PDB file of C-alpha atoms in Angstrom:
ATOM      1  CA  MET C 544       0.133  -0.381  -0.157  1.00  0.00           C
ATOM      2  CA  LEU C 545       1.380   3.592  -1.101  1.00  0.00           C
ATOM      3  CA  SER C 546       2.118   5.803   2.038  1.00  0.00           C
ATOM      4  CA  PRO C 547       0.699   9.230   1.841  1.00  0.00           C
ATOM      5  CA  SER C 548       3.932  11.014   0.567  1.00  0.00           C
ATOM      6  CA  ALA C 549       4.488   8.222  -2.039  1.00  0.00           C
ATOM      7  CA  PRO C 550       4.036   9.227  -5.757  1.00  0.00           C
ATOM      8  CA  SER C 551       0.847   7.663  -7.385  1.00  0.00           C
ATOM      9  CA  PRO C 552       1.388   5.812 -10.551  1.00  0.00           C
ATOM     10  CA  ALA C 553       1.525   7.736 -13.625  1.00  0.00           C
ATOM     11  CA  VAL C 554      -1.714   8.034 -15.451  1.00  0.00           C
ATOM     12  CA  ALA C 555      -1.772   9.939 -18.463  1.00  0.00           C
ATOM     13  CA  PRO C 556      -4.762  12.583 -18.578  1.00  0.00           C
ATOM     14  CA  ASN C 557      -7.226  11.702 -21.073  1.00  0.00           C
ATOM     15  CA  SER C 558      -5.091   8.588 -22.526  1.00  0.00           C
ATOM     16  CA  LEU C 559      -7.682   7.331 -24.346  1.00  0.00           C
ATOM     17  CA  ALA C 560      -8.550  10.369 -26.289  1.00  0.00           C
ATOM     18  CA  VAL C 561      -4.528  10.811 -26.598  1.00  0.00           C
ATOM     19  CA  THR C 562      -4.686   7.718 -28.302  1.00  0.00           C
ATOM     20  CA  VAL C 563      -7.353   8.005 -30.575  1.00  0.00           C
ATOM     21  CA  SER C 564      -6.321  11.300 -31.704  1.00  0.00           C
ATOM     22  CA  ALA C 565      -2.921   9.614 -32.542  1.00  0.00           C
ATOM     23  CA  ILE C 566      -4.411   6.756 -34.444  1.00  0.00           C
ATOM     24  CA  ASP C 567      -6.828   8.974 -36.507  1.00  0.00           C
ATOM     25  CA  ALA C 568      -3.571  11.022 -37.782  1.00  0.00           C
ATOM     26  CA  LEU C 569      -2.469   7.978 -39.101  1.00  0.00           C
ATOM     27  CA  LEU C 570      -5.516   7.200 -41.014  1.00  0.00           C
ATOM     28  CA  PRO C 571      -6.076   8.402 -44.473  1.00  0.00           C
ATOM     29  CA  GLN C 572      -9.246  10.640 -43.675  1.00  0.00           C
ATOM     30  CA  THR C 573     -11.343   9.330 -46.813  1.00  0.00           C
ATOM     31  CA  GLN C 574     -14.339   8.626 -44.308  1.00  0.00           C
ATOM     32  CA  CYS C 575     -15.180   5.949 -46.807  1.00  0.00           C
ATOM     33  CA  GLN C 576     -16.581   3.427 -44.167  1.00  0.00           C
ATOM     34  CA  ARG C 577     -15.062   0.254 -45.652  1.00  0.00           C
ATOM     35  CA  CYS C 578     -13.941  -0.202 -42.157  1.00  0.00           C
ATOM     36  CA  THR C 579     -17.482  -0.731 -41.039  1.00  0.00           C
ATOM     37  CA  TYR C 580     -17.429   2.246 -39.116  1.00  0.00           C
ATOM     38  CA  ALA C 581     -19.262   5.813 -39.697  1.00  0.00           C
ATOM     39  CA  ASP C 582     -15.862   7.425 -40.231  1.00  0.00           C
ATOM     40  CA  CYS C 583     -11.941   7.676 -39.393  1.00  0.00           C
ATOM     41  CA  LYS C 584     -12.371   8.789 -36.033  1.00  0.00           C
ATOM     42  CA  ASP C 585     -14.802   6.204 -34.958  1.00  0.00           C
ATOM     43  CA  TYR C 586     -12.584   3.083 -36.600  1.00  0.00           C
ATOM     44  CA  ALA C 587      -9.599   5.107 -34.258  1.00  0.00           C
ATOM     45  CA  THR C 588     -11.626   4.754 -31.310  1.00  0.00           C
ATOM     46  CA  ALA C 589     -12.615   1.247 -32.013  1.00  0.00           C
ATOM     47  CA  ILE C 590      -8.735   0.731 -32.276  1.00  0.00           C
ATOM     48  CA  ALA C 591      -8.183   2.319 -29.191  1.00  0.00           C
ATOM     49  CA  ARG C 592     -10.571   0.495 -27.132  1.00  0.00           C
ATOM     50  CA  GLY C 593      -9.445  -3.066 -28.526  1.00  0.00           C
ATOM     51  CA  GLU C 594     -12.625  -3.351 -30.399  1.00  0.00           C
ATOM     52  CA  ALA C 595     -10.997  -3.457 -34.036  1.00  0.00           C
ATOM     53  CA  GLU C 596      -8.022  -4.825 -35.510  1.00  0.00           C
ATOM     54  CA  ILE C 597      -5.235  -2.313 -37.603  1.00  0.00           C
ATOM     55  CA  ASN C 598      -5.718  -4.037 -41.008  1.00  0.00           C
ATOM     56  CA  ARG C 599      -9.405  -2.754 -41.856  1.00  0.00           C
ATOM     57  CA  CYS C 600      -8.429   0.526 -43.790  1.00  0.00           C
ATOM     58  CA  PRO C 601      -8.223  -0.272 -47.720  1.00  0.00           C
ATOM     59  CA  PRO C 602      -7.195   3.385 -48.764  1.00  0.00           C
ATOM     60  CA  GLY C 603      -4.525   3.507 -45.899  1.00  0.00           C
ATOM     61  CA  GLY C 604      -2.659   0.467 -47.181  1.00  0.00           C
ATOM     62  CA  SER C 605       0.303  -1.089 -46.167  1.00  0.00           C
ATOM     63  CA  ALA C 606       1.582   2.309 -45.036  1.00  0.00           C
ATOM     64  CA  THR C 607      -1.103   2.818 -42.682  1.00  0.00           C
ATOM     65  CA  ARG C 608      -0.935  -0.740 -41.120  1.00  0.00           C
ATOM     66  CA  ILE C 609       2.920  -0.406 -40.621  1.00  0.00           C
ATOM     67  CA  ALA C 610       2.289   2.784 -38.535  1.00  0.00           C
ATOM     68  CA  LEU C 611      -0.415   1.652 -36.715  1.00  0.00           C
ATOM     69  CA  ALA C 612       1.402  -1.600 -35.651  1.00  0.00           C
ATOM     70  CA  ALA C 613       4.435   0.597 -34.456  1.00  0.00           C
ATOM     71  CA  LEU C 614       2.153   3.265 -32.713  1.00  0.00           C
ATOM     72  CA  LEU C 615       0.412   0.325 -30.790  1.00  0.00           C
ATOM     73  CA  GLY C 616       3.402  -2.074 -30.242  1.00  0.00           C
ATOM     74  CA  ARG C 617       1.561  -4.663 -32.447  1.00  0.00           C
ATOM     75  CA  ASP C 618       3.081  -7.780 -34.220  1.00  0.00           C
ATOM     76  CA  LEU C 619       2.926  -6.734 -38.045  1.00  0.00           C
ATOM     77  CA  SER C 620       3.214 -10.035 -39.106  1.00  0.00           C
ATOM     78  CA  ALA C 621      -0.182 -10.771 -37.655  1.00  0.00           C
ATOM     79  CA  PHE C 622      -1.685  -8.212 -40.238  1.00  0.00           C
ATOM     80  CA  PRO C 623      -0.183  -9.003 -43.457  1.00  0.00           C
ATOM     81  CA  ALA C 624      -3.006  -7.952 -45.597  1.00  0.00           C
ATOM     82  CA  LEU C 625      -6.593  -6.436 -45.226  1.00  0.00           C
ATOM     83  CA  ALA C 626      -9.265  -8.288 -43.235  1.00  0.00           C
ATOM     84  CA  ALA C 627     -11.150 -10.574 -45.418  1.00  0.00           C
ATOM     85  CA  ASP C 628     -14.576  -9.020 -44.864  1.00  0.00           C
ATOM     86  CA  VAL C 629     -13.278  -5.539 -45.574  1.00  0.00           C
ATOM     87  CA  ASP C 630     -13.956  -4.483 -49.422  1.00  0.00           C
ATOM     88  CA  ALA C 631     -11.180  -3.323 -51.817  1.00  0.00           C
ATOM     89  CA  TYR C 632     -10.928   0.240 -52.636  1.00  0.00           C
ATOM     90  CA  ALA C 633     -10.826   1.892 -56.253  1.00  0.00           C
ATOM     91  CA  GLU C 634      -7.618   3.864 -55.981  1.00  0.00           C
ATOM     92  CA  GLU C 635      -7.231   7.206 -58.042  1.00  0.00           C
ATOM     93  CA  HIS C 636     -11.199   7.324 -59.022  1.00  0.00           C
ATOM     94  CA  VAL C 637     -13.924   9.874 -59.063  1.00  0.00           C
ATOM     95  CA  ALA C 638     -17.652   9.696 -58.889  1.00  0.00           C
ATOM     96  CA  LEU C 639     -19.414  10.673 -62.306  1.00  0.00           C
ATOM     97  CA  ILE C 640     -23.322  11.487 -62.135  1.00  0.00           C
ATOM     98  CA  ASP C 641     -25.050  10.825 -65.397  1.00  0.00           C
ATOM     99  CA  GLU C 642     -26.782  14.212 -65.322  1.00  0.00           C
ATOM    100  CA  ALA C 643     -29.280  12.973 -68.011  1.00  0.00           C
ATOM    101  CA  ARG C 644     -30.753  10.519 -65.388  1.00  0.00           C
ATOM    102  CA  CYS C 645     -30.215  12.267 -61.947  1.00  0.00           C
ATOM    103  CA  ILE C 646     -33.640  12.969 -60.455  1.00  0.00           C
ATOM    104  CA  GLY C 647     -32.402  15.685 -57.894  1.00  0.00           C
ATOM    105  CA  CYS C 648     -33.233  13.660 -55.061  1.00  0.00           C
ATOM    106  CA  ALA C 649     -30.337  14.863 -53.199  1.00  0.00           C
ATOM    107  CA  LYS C 650     -29.676  11.754 -51.130  1.00  0.00           C
ATOM    108  CA  CYS C 651     -25.967  11.896 -51.808  1.00  0.00           C
ATOM    109  CA  LEU C 652     -25.328  15.204 -50.589  1.00  0.00           C
ATOM    110  CA  PRO C 653     -25.513  14.481 -47.048  1.00  0.00           C
ATOM    111  CA  VAL C 654     -23.548  11.263 -47.557  1.00  0.00           C
ATOM    112  CA  CYS C 655     -20.466  12.755 -49.222  1.00  0.00           C
ATOM    113  CA  PRO C 656     -17.716  13.503 -46.793  1.00  0.00           C
ATOM    114  CA  THR C 657     -15.943  16.214 -48.664  1.00  0.00           C
ATOM    115  CA  ASP C 658     -19.350  18.093 -50.041  1.00  0.00           C
ATOM    116  CA  ALA C 659     -17.692  17.042 -53.571  1.00  0.00           C
ATOM    117  CA  ILE C 660     -21.452  17.258 -54.972  1.00  0.00           C
ATOM    118  CA  ILE C 661     -23.381  20.234 -55.777  1.00  0.00           C
ATOM    119  CA  GLY C 662     -27.076  20.291 -56.349  1.00  0.00           C
ATOM    120  CA  ALA C 663     -30.124  21.087 -54.973  1.00  0.00           C
ATOM    121  CA  THR C 664     -33.357  19.110 -54.527  1.00  0.00           C
ATOM    122  CA  LYS C 665     -35.286  18.509 -57.729  1.00  0.00           C
ATOM    123  CA  ARG C 666     -31.947  19.765 -59.758  1.00  0.00           C
ATOM    124  CA  MET C 667     -29.257  18.153 -61.369  1.00  0.00           C
ATOM    125  CA  HIS C 668     -26.378  17.230 -59.407  1.00  0.00           C
ATOM    126  CA  THR C 669     -22.499  17.423 -60.617  1.00  0.00           C
ATOM    127  CA  VAL C 670     -19.391  16.093 -58.920  1.00  0.00           C
ATOM    128  CA  ILE C 671     -16.296  18.449 -58.105  1.00  0.00           C
ATOM    129  CA  ALA C 672     -13.785  15.738 -59.141  1.00  0.00           C
ATOM    130  CA  ASN C 673     -10.895  17.560 -57.480  1.00  0.00           C
ATOM    131  CA  ASP C 674     -12.766  16.958 -54.208  1.00  0.00           C
ATOM    132  CA  CYS C 675     -13.699  13.553 -54.706  1.00  0.00           C
ATOM    133  CA  THR C 676     -11.940  10.633 -53.056  1.00  0.00           C
ATOM    134  CA  GLY C 677     -13.868   7.916 -54.922  1.00  0.00           C
ATOM    135  CA  CYS C 678     -15.321   6.374 -51.205  1.00  0.00           C
ATOM    136  CA  GLU C 679     -18.639   5.275 -53.316  1.00  0.00           C
ATOM    137  CA  LEU C 680     -20.801   6.552 -50.651  1.00  0.00           C
ATOM    138  CA  CYS C 681     -22.789   8.517 -53.088  1.00  0.00           C
ATOM    139  CA  ILE C 682     -23.243   5.541 -55.174  1.00  0.00           C
ATOM    140  CA  ILE C 683     -24.541   3.630 -52.322  1.00  0.00           C
ATOM    141  CA  ALA C 684     -27.117   6.466 -51.399  1.00  0.00           C
ATOM    142  CA  CYS C 685     -28.453   6.939 -55.074  1.00  0.00           C
ATOM    143  CA  PRO C 686     -32.086   5.367 -55.380  1.00  0.00           C
ATOM    144  CA  VAL C 687     -31.604   5.396 -59.554  1.00  0.00           C
ATOM    145  CA  ASP C 688     -28.046   3.971 -59.840  1.00  0.00           C
ATOM    146  CA  CYS C 689     -26.939   7.476 -61.829  1.00  0.00           C
ATOM    147  CA  ILE C 690     -23.444   7.520 -60.335  1.00  0.00           C
ATOM    148  CA  GLU C 691     -20.324   5.421 -61.143  1.00  0.00           C
ATOM    149  CA  LEU C 692     -16.588   5.722 -60.610  1.00  0.00           C
ATOM    150  CA  THR C 693     -14.482   6.786 -63.543  1.00  0.00           C
ATOM    151  CA  PRO C 694     -10.393   6.863 -63.429  1.00  0.00           C
ATOM    152  CA  LYS C 695      -8.783  10.136 -62.889  1.00  0.00           C
ATOM    153  CA  GLN C 696      -6.043  11.208 -60.099  1.00  0.00           C
ATOM    154  CA  THR C 697      -6.971  14.485 -58.123  1.00  0.00           C
ATOM    155  CA  PHE C 698      -5.687  15.869 -55.074  1.00  0.00           C
ATOM    156  CA  ALA C 699      -8.483  14.184 -52.663  1.00  0.00           C
ATOM    157  CA  ASN C 700      -7.976  10.807 -54.222  1.00  0.00           C
ATOM    158  CA  ALA C 701      -4.182  10.357 -55.050  1.00  0.00           C
ATOM    159  CA  ALA C 702      -2.662   7.081 -53.861  1.00  0.00           C
ATOM    160  CA  HIS C 703       0.257   7.932 -51.405  1.00  0.00           C
ATOM    161  CA  ARG C 704       2.824   5.108 -50.287  1.00  0.00           C
ATOM    162  CA  SER C 705       4.035   6.794 -47.200  1.00  0.00           C
ATOM    163  CA  LEU C 706       2.454   8.752 -44.579  1.00  0.00           C
ATOM    164  CA  GLU C 707       4.523  11.743 -45.194  1.00  0.00           C
ATOM    165  CA  ALA C 708       3.475  12.072 -48.776  1.00  0.00           C
ATOM    166  CA  ARG C 709      -0.326  12.053 -47.863  1.00  0.00           C
ATOM    167  CA  SER C 710      -0.038  14.522 -44.716  1.00  0.00           C
ATOM    168  CA  ALA C 711      -1.236  17.555 -46.475  1.00  0.00           C
ATOM    169  CA  GLN C 712      -4.027  15.529 -48.415  1.00  0.00           C
ATOM    170  CA  SER C 713      -5.270  13.795 -44.997  1.00  0.00           C
ATOM    171  CA  THR C 714      -5.343  17.314 -43.291  1.00  0.00           C
ATOM    172  CA  ALA C 715      -7.317  18.621 -46.098  1.00  0.00           C
ATOM    173  CA  LEU C 716      -9.899  15.874 -46.240  1.00  0.00           C
ATOM    174  CA  ARG C 717     -10.130  15.791 -42.245  1.00  0.00           C
ATOM    175  CA  ASN C 718     -10.671  19.700 -42.431  1.00  0.00           C
ATOM    176  CA  SER C 719     -13.294  19.188 -45.497  1.00  0.00           C
ATOM    177  CA  TYR C 720     -15.295  16.613 -43.555  1.00  0.00           C
ATOM    178  CA  THR C 721     -15.520  18.612 -40.139  1.00  0.00           C
ATOM    179  CA  ALA C 722     -16.828  21.212 -42.415  1.00  0.00           C
ATOM    180  CA  HIS C 723     -19.581  19.195 -43.706  1.00  0.00           C
ATOM    181  CA  LYS C 724     -20.613  17.753 -40.416  1.00  0.00           C
ATOM    182  CA  ILE C 725     -20.922  20.777 -38.877  1.00  0.00           C
ATOM    183  CA  ARG C 726     -23.005  22.267 -42.075  1.00  0.00           C
ATOM    184  CA  PHE C 727     -25.651  19.356 -42.205  1.00  0.00           C
ATOM    185  CA  ALA C 728     -25.847  19.396 -38.291  1.00  0.00           C
ATOM    186  CA  ALA C 729     -26.930  23.202 -38.714  1.00  0.00           C
ATOM    187  CA  ARG C 730     -29.315  22.080 -41.318  1.00  0.00           C
ATOM    188  CA  ALA C 731     -30.758  19.558 -39.140  1.00  0.00           C
ATOM    189  CA  ASP C 732     -31.039  21.856 -36.277  1.00  0.00           C
ATOM    190  CA  GLU C 733     -32.802  24.503 -38.746  1.00  0.00           C
ATOM    191  CA  GLY C 734     -35.130  21.661 -39.786  1.00  0.00           C
ATOM    192  CA  LEU C 735     -35.895  20.846 -36.180  1.00  0.00           C
ATOM    193  CA  SER C 736     -36.608  24.271 -35.121  1.00  0.00           C
ATOM    194  CA  ALA C 737     -38.725  24.940 -38.071  1.00  0.00           C
ATOM    195  CA  MET C 738     -40.757  21.829 -37.379  1.00  0.00           C
ATOM    196  CA  LEU C 739     -41.144  22.660 -33.685  1.00  0.00           C
ATOM    197  CA  VAL C 740     -42.408  26.098 -34.932  1.00  0.00           C
ATOM    198  CA  SER C 741     -44.947  24.719 -37.014  1.00  0.00           C
ATOM    199  CA  SER C 742     -46.061  22.172 -34.383  1.00  0.00           C
ATOM    200  CA  ALA C 743     -46.246  24.934 -31.692  1.00  0.00           C
ATOM    201  CA  ALA C 744     -48.337  26.989 -34.171  1.00  0.00           C
ATOM    202  CA  HIS C 745     -50.892  23.876 -34.935  1.00  0.00           C
ATOM    203  CA  ILE C 746     -51.351  23.062 -31.250  1.00  0.00           C
ATOM    204  CA  GLU C 747     -52.055  26.773 -30.756  1.00  0.00           C
ATOM    205  CA  GLN C 748     -55.025  26.891 -33.480  1.00  0.00           C
ATOM    206  CA  SER C 749     -58.502  26.816 -32.019  1.00  0.00           C
ATOM    207  CA  PRO C 750     -60.839  24.257 -33.067  1.00  0.00           C
ATOM    208  CA  ALA C 751     -62.352  26.354 -35.636  1.00  0.00           C
ATOM    209  CA  ASP C 752     -59.272  27.441 -37.070  1.00  0.00           C
ATOM    210  CA  LYS C 753     -58.518  23.896 -37.511  1.00  0.00           C
ATOM    211  CA  GLN C 754     -61.597  22.908 -39.021  1.00  0.00           C
ATOM    212  CA  ARG C 755     -61.244  25.842 -41.725  1.00  0.00           C
ATOM    213  CA  ASP C 756     -57.771  24.741 -42.421  1.00  0.00           C
ATOM    214  CA  ARG C 757     -59.134  21.241 -43.206  1.00  0.00           C
ATOM    215  CA  LYS C 758     -61.879  22.540 -45.325  1.00  0.00           C
ATOM    216  CA  ALA C 759     -59.491  24.756 -47.203  1.00  0.00           C
ATOM    217  CA  LEU C 760     -57.385  21.945 -47.960  1.00  0.00           C
ATOM    218  CA  LEU C 761     -59.913  19.464 -49.047  1.00  0.00           C
ATOM    219  CA  ALA C 762     -61.483  22.488 -51.373  1.00  0.00           C
ATOM    220  CA  ASP C 763     -57.828  22.732 -52.691  1.00  0.00           C
ATOM    221  CA  ILE C 764     -57.558  18.948 -53.303  1.00  0.00           C
ATOM    222  CA  MET C 765     -60.865  18.957 -55.046  1.00  0.00           C
ATOM    223  CA  ALA C 766     -59.814  21.766 -57.209  1.00  0.00           C
ATOM    224  CA  LYS C 767     -56.705  20.119 -58.568  1.00  0.00           C
ATOM    225  CA  ALA C 768     -58.588  17.034 -59.320  1.00  0.00           C
ATOM    226  CA  LYS C 769     -61.345  18.590 -61.366  1.00  0.00           C
ATOM    227  CA  SER C 770     -58.738  20.786 -63.156  1.00  0.00           C
ATOM    228  CA  ARG C 771     -56.775  17.321 -64.308  1.00  0.00           C
ATOM    229  CA  GLN C 772     -60.234  16.011 -65.853  1.00  0.00           C
TER     230      GLN C 772
END
């Protein structure tokens, strides 16, 4: 038992957070979800907690596995390749939207981690190739299969064989993803606020007002139906 004057065992403050940050710094920041986690930060957290192995990052390649093994003191020979259940990653490809088939549903916008897709609801969308990492998340989200990958090297998707070479790329992608999350979180908050205001206004209506609104809605529906006959 330690005496009152004896120093306590050294425990690094926020040691898990420090480890997560160090692991995340070694990941390529494509946020492709092939590791089966929501993003690179979640994967880093799982590794730090011992819940995931270090061979689940296809875009990171061998450079990431080597760096993670060194950081965590793992035996690299135990991870000679990617985990069997992880999909391969198409290096140096970008998404291409067939604008003639695009229905403007906007489902690809919130899933793109770098905001490389521009467009609006019920309007054609297009991809900013220089910002596209080829993660394929937009392809999964598209309900009409109008997006495909095409070979093209850009700053965002260029394959690098060393962590030093991809450092600037990873930093830029991390910043883009952070901005993306902030932007869509703000949109979600705005949508919730609007819904609450609308709900409050509806609750405050008198029974007579609600009845009048229902009659007006029914009349509008009937008028539109007659105009189509």
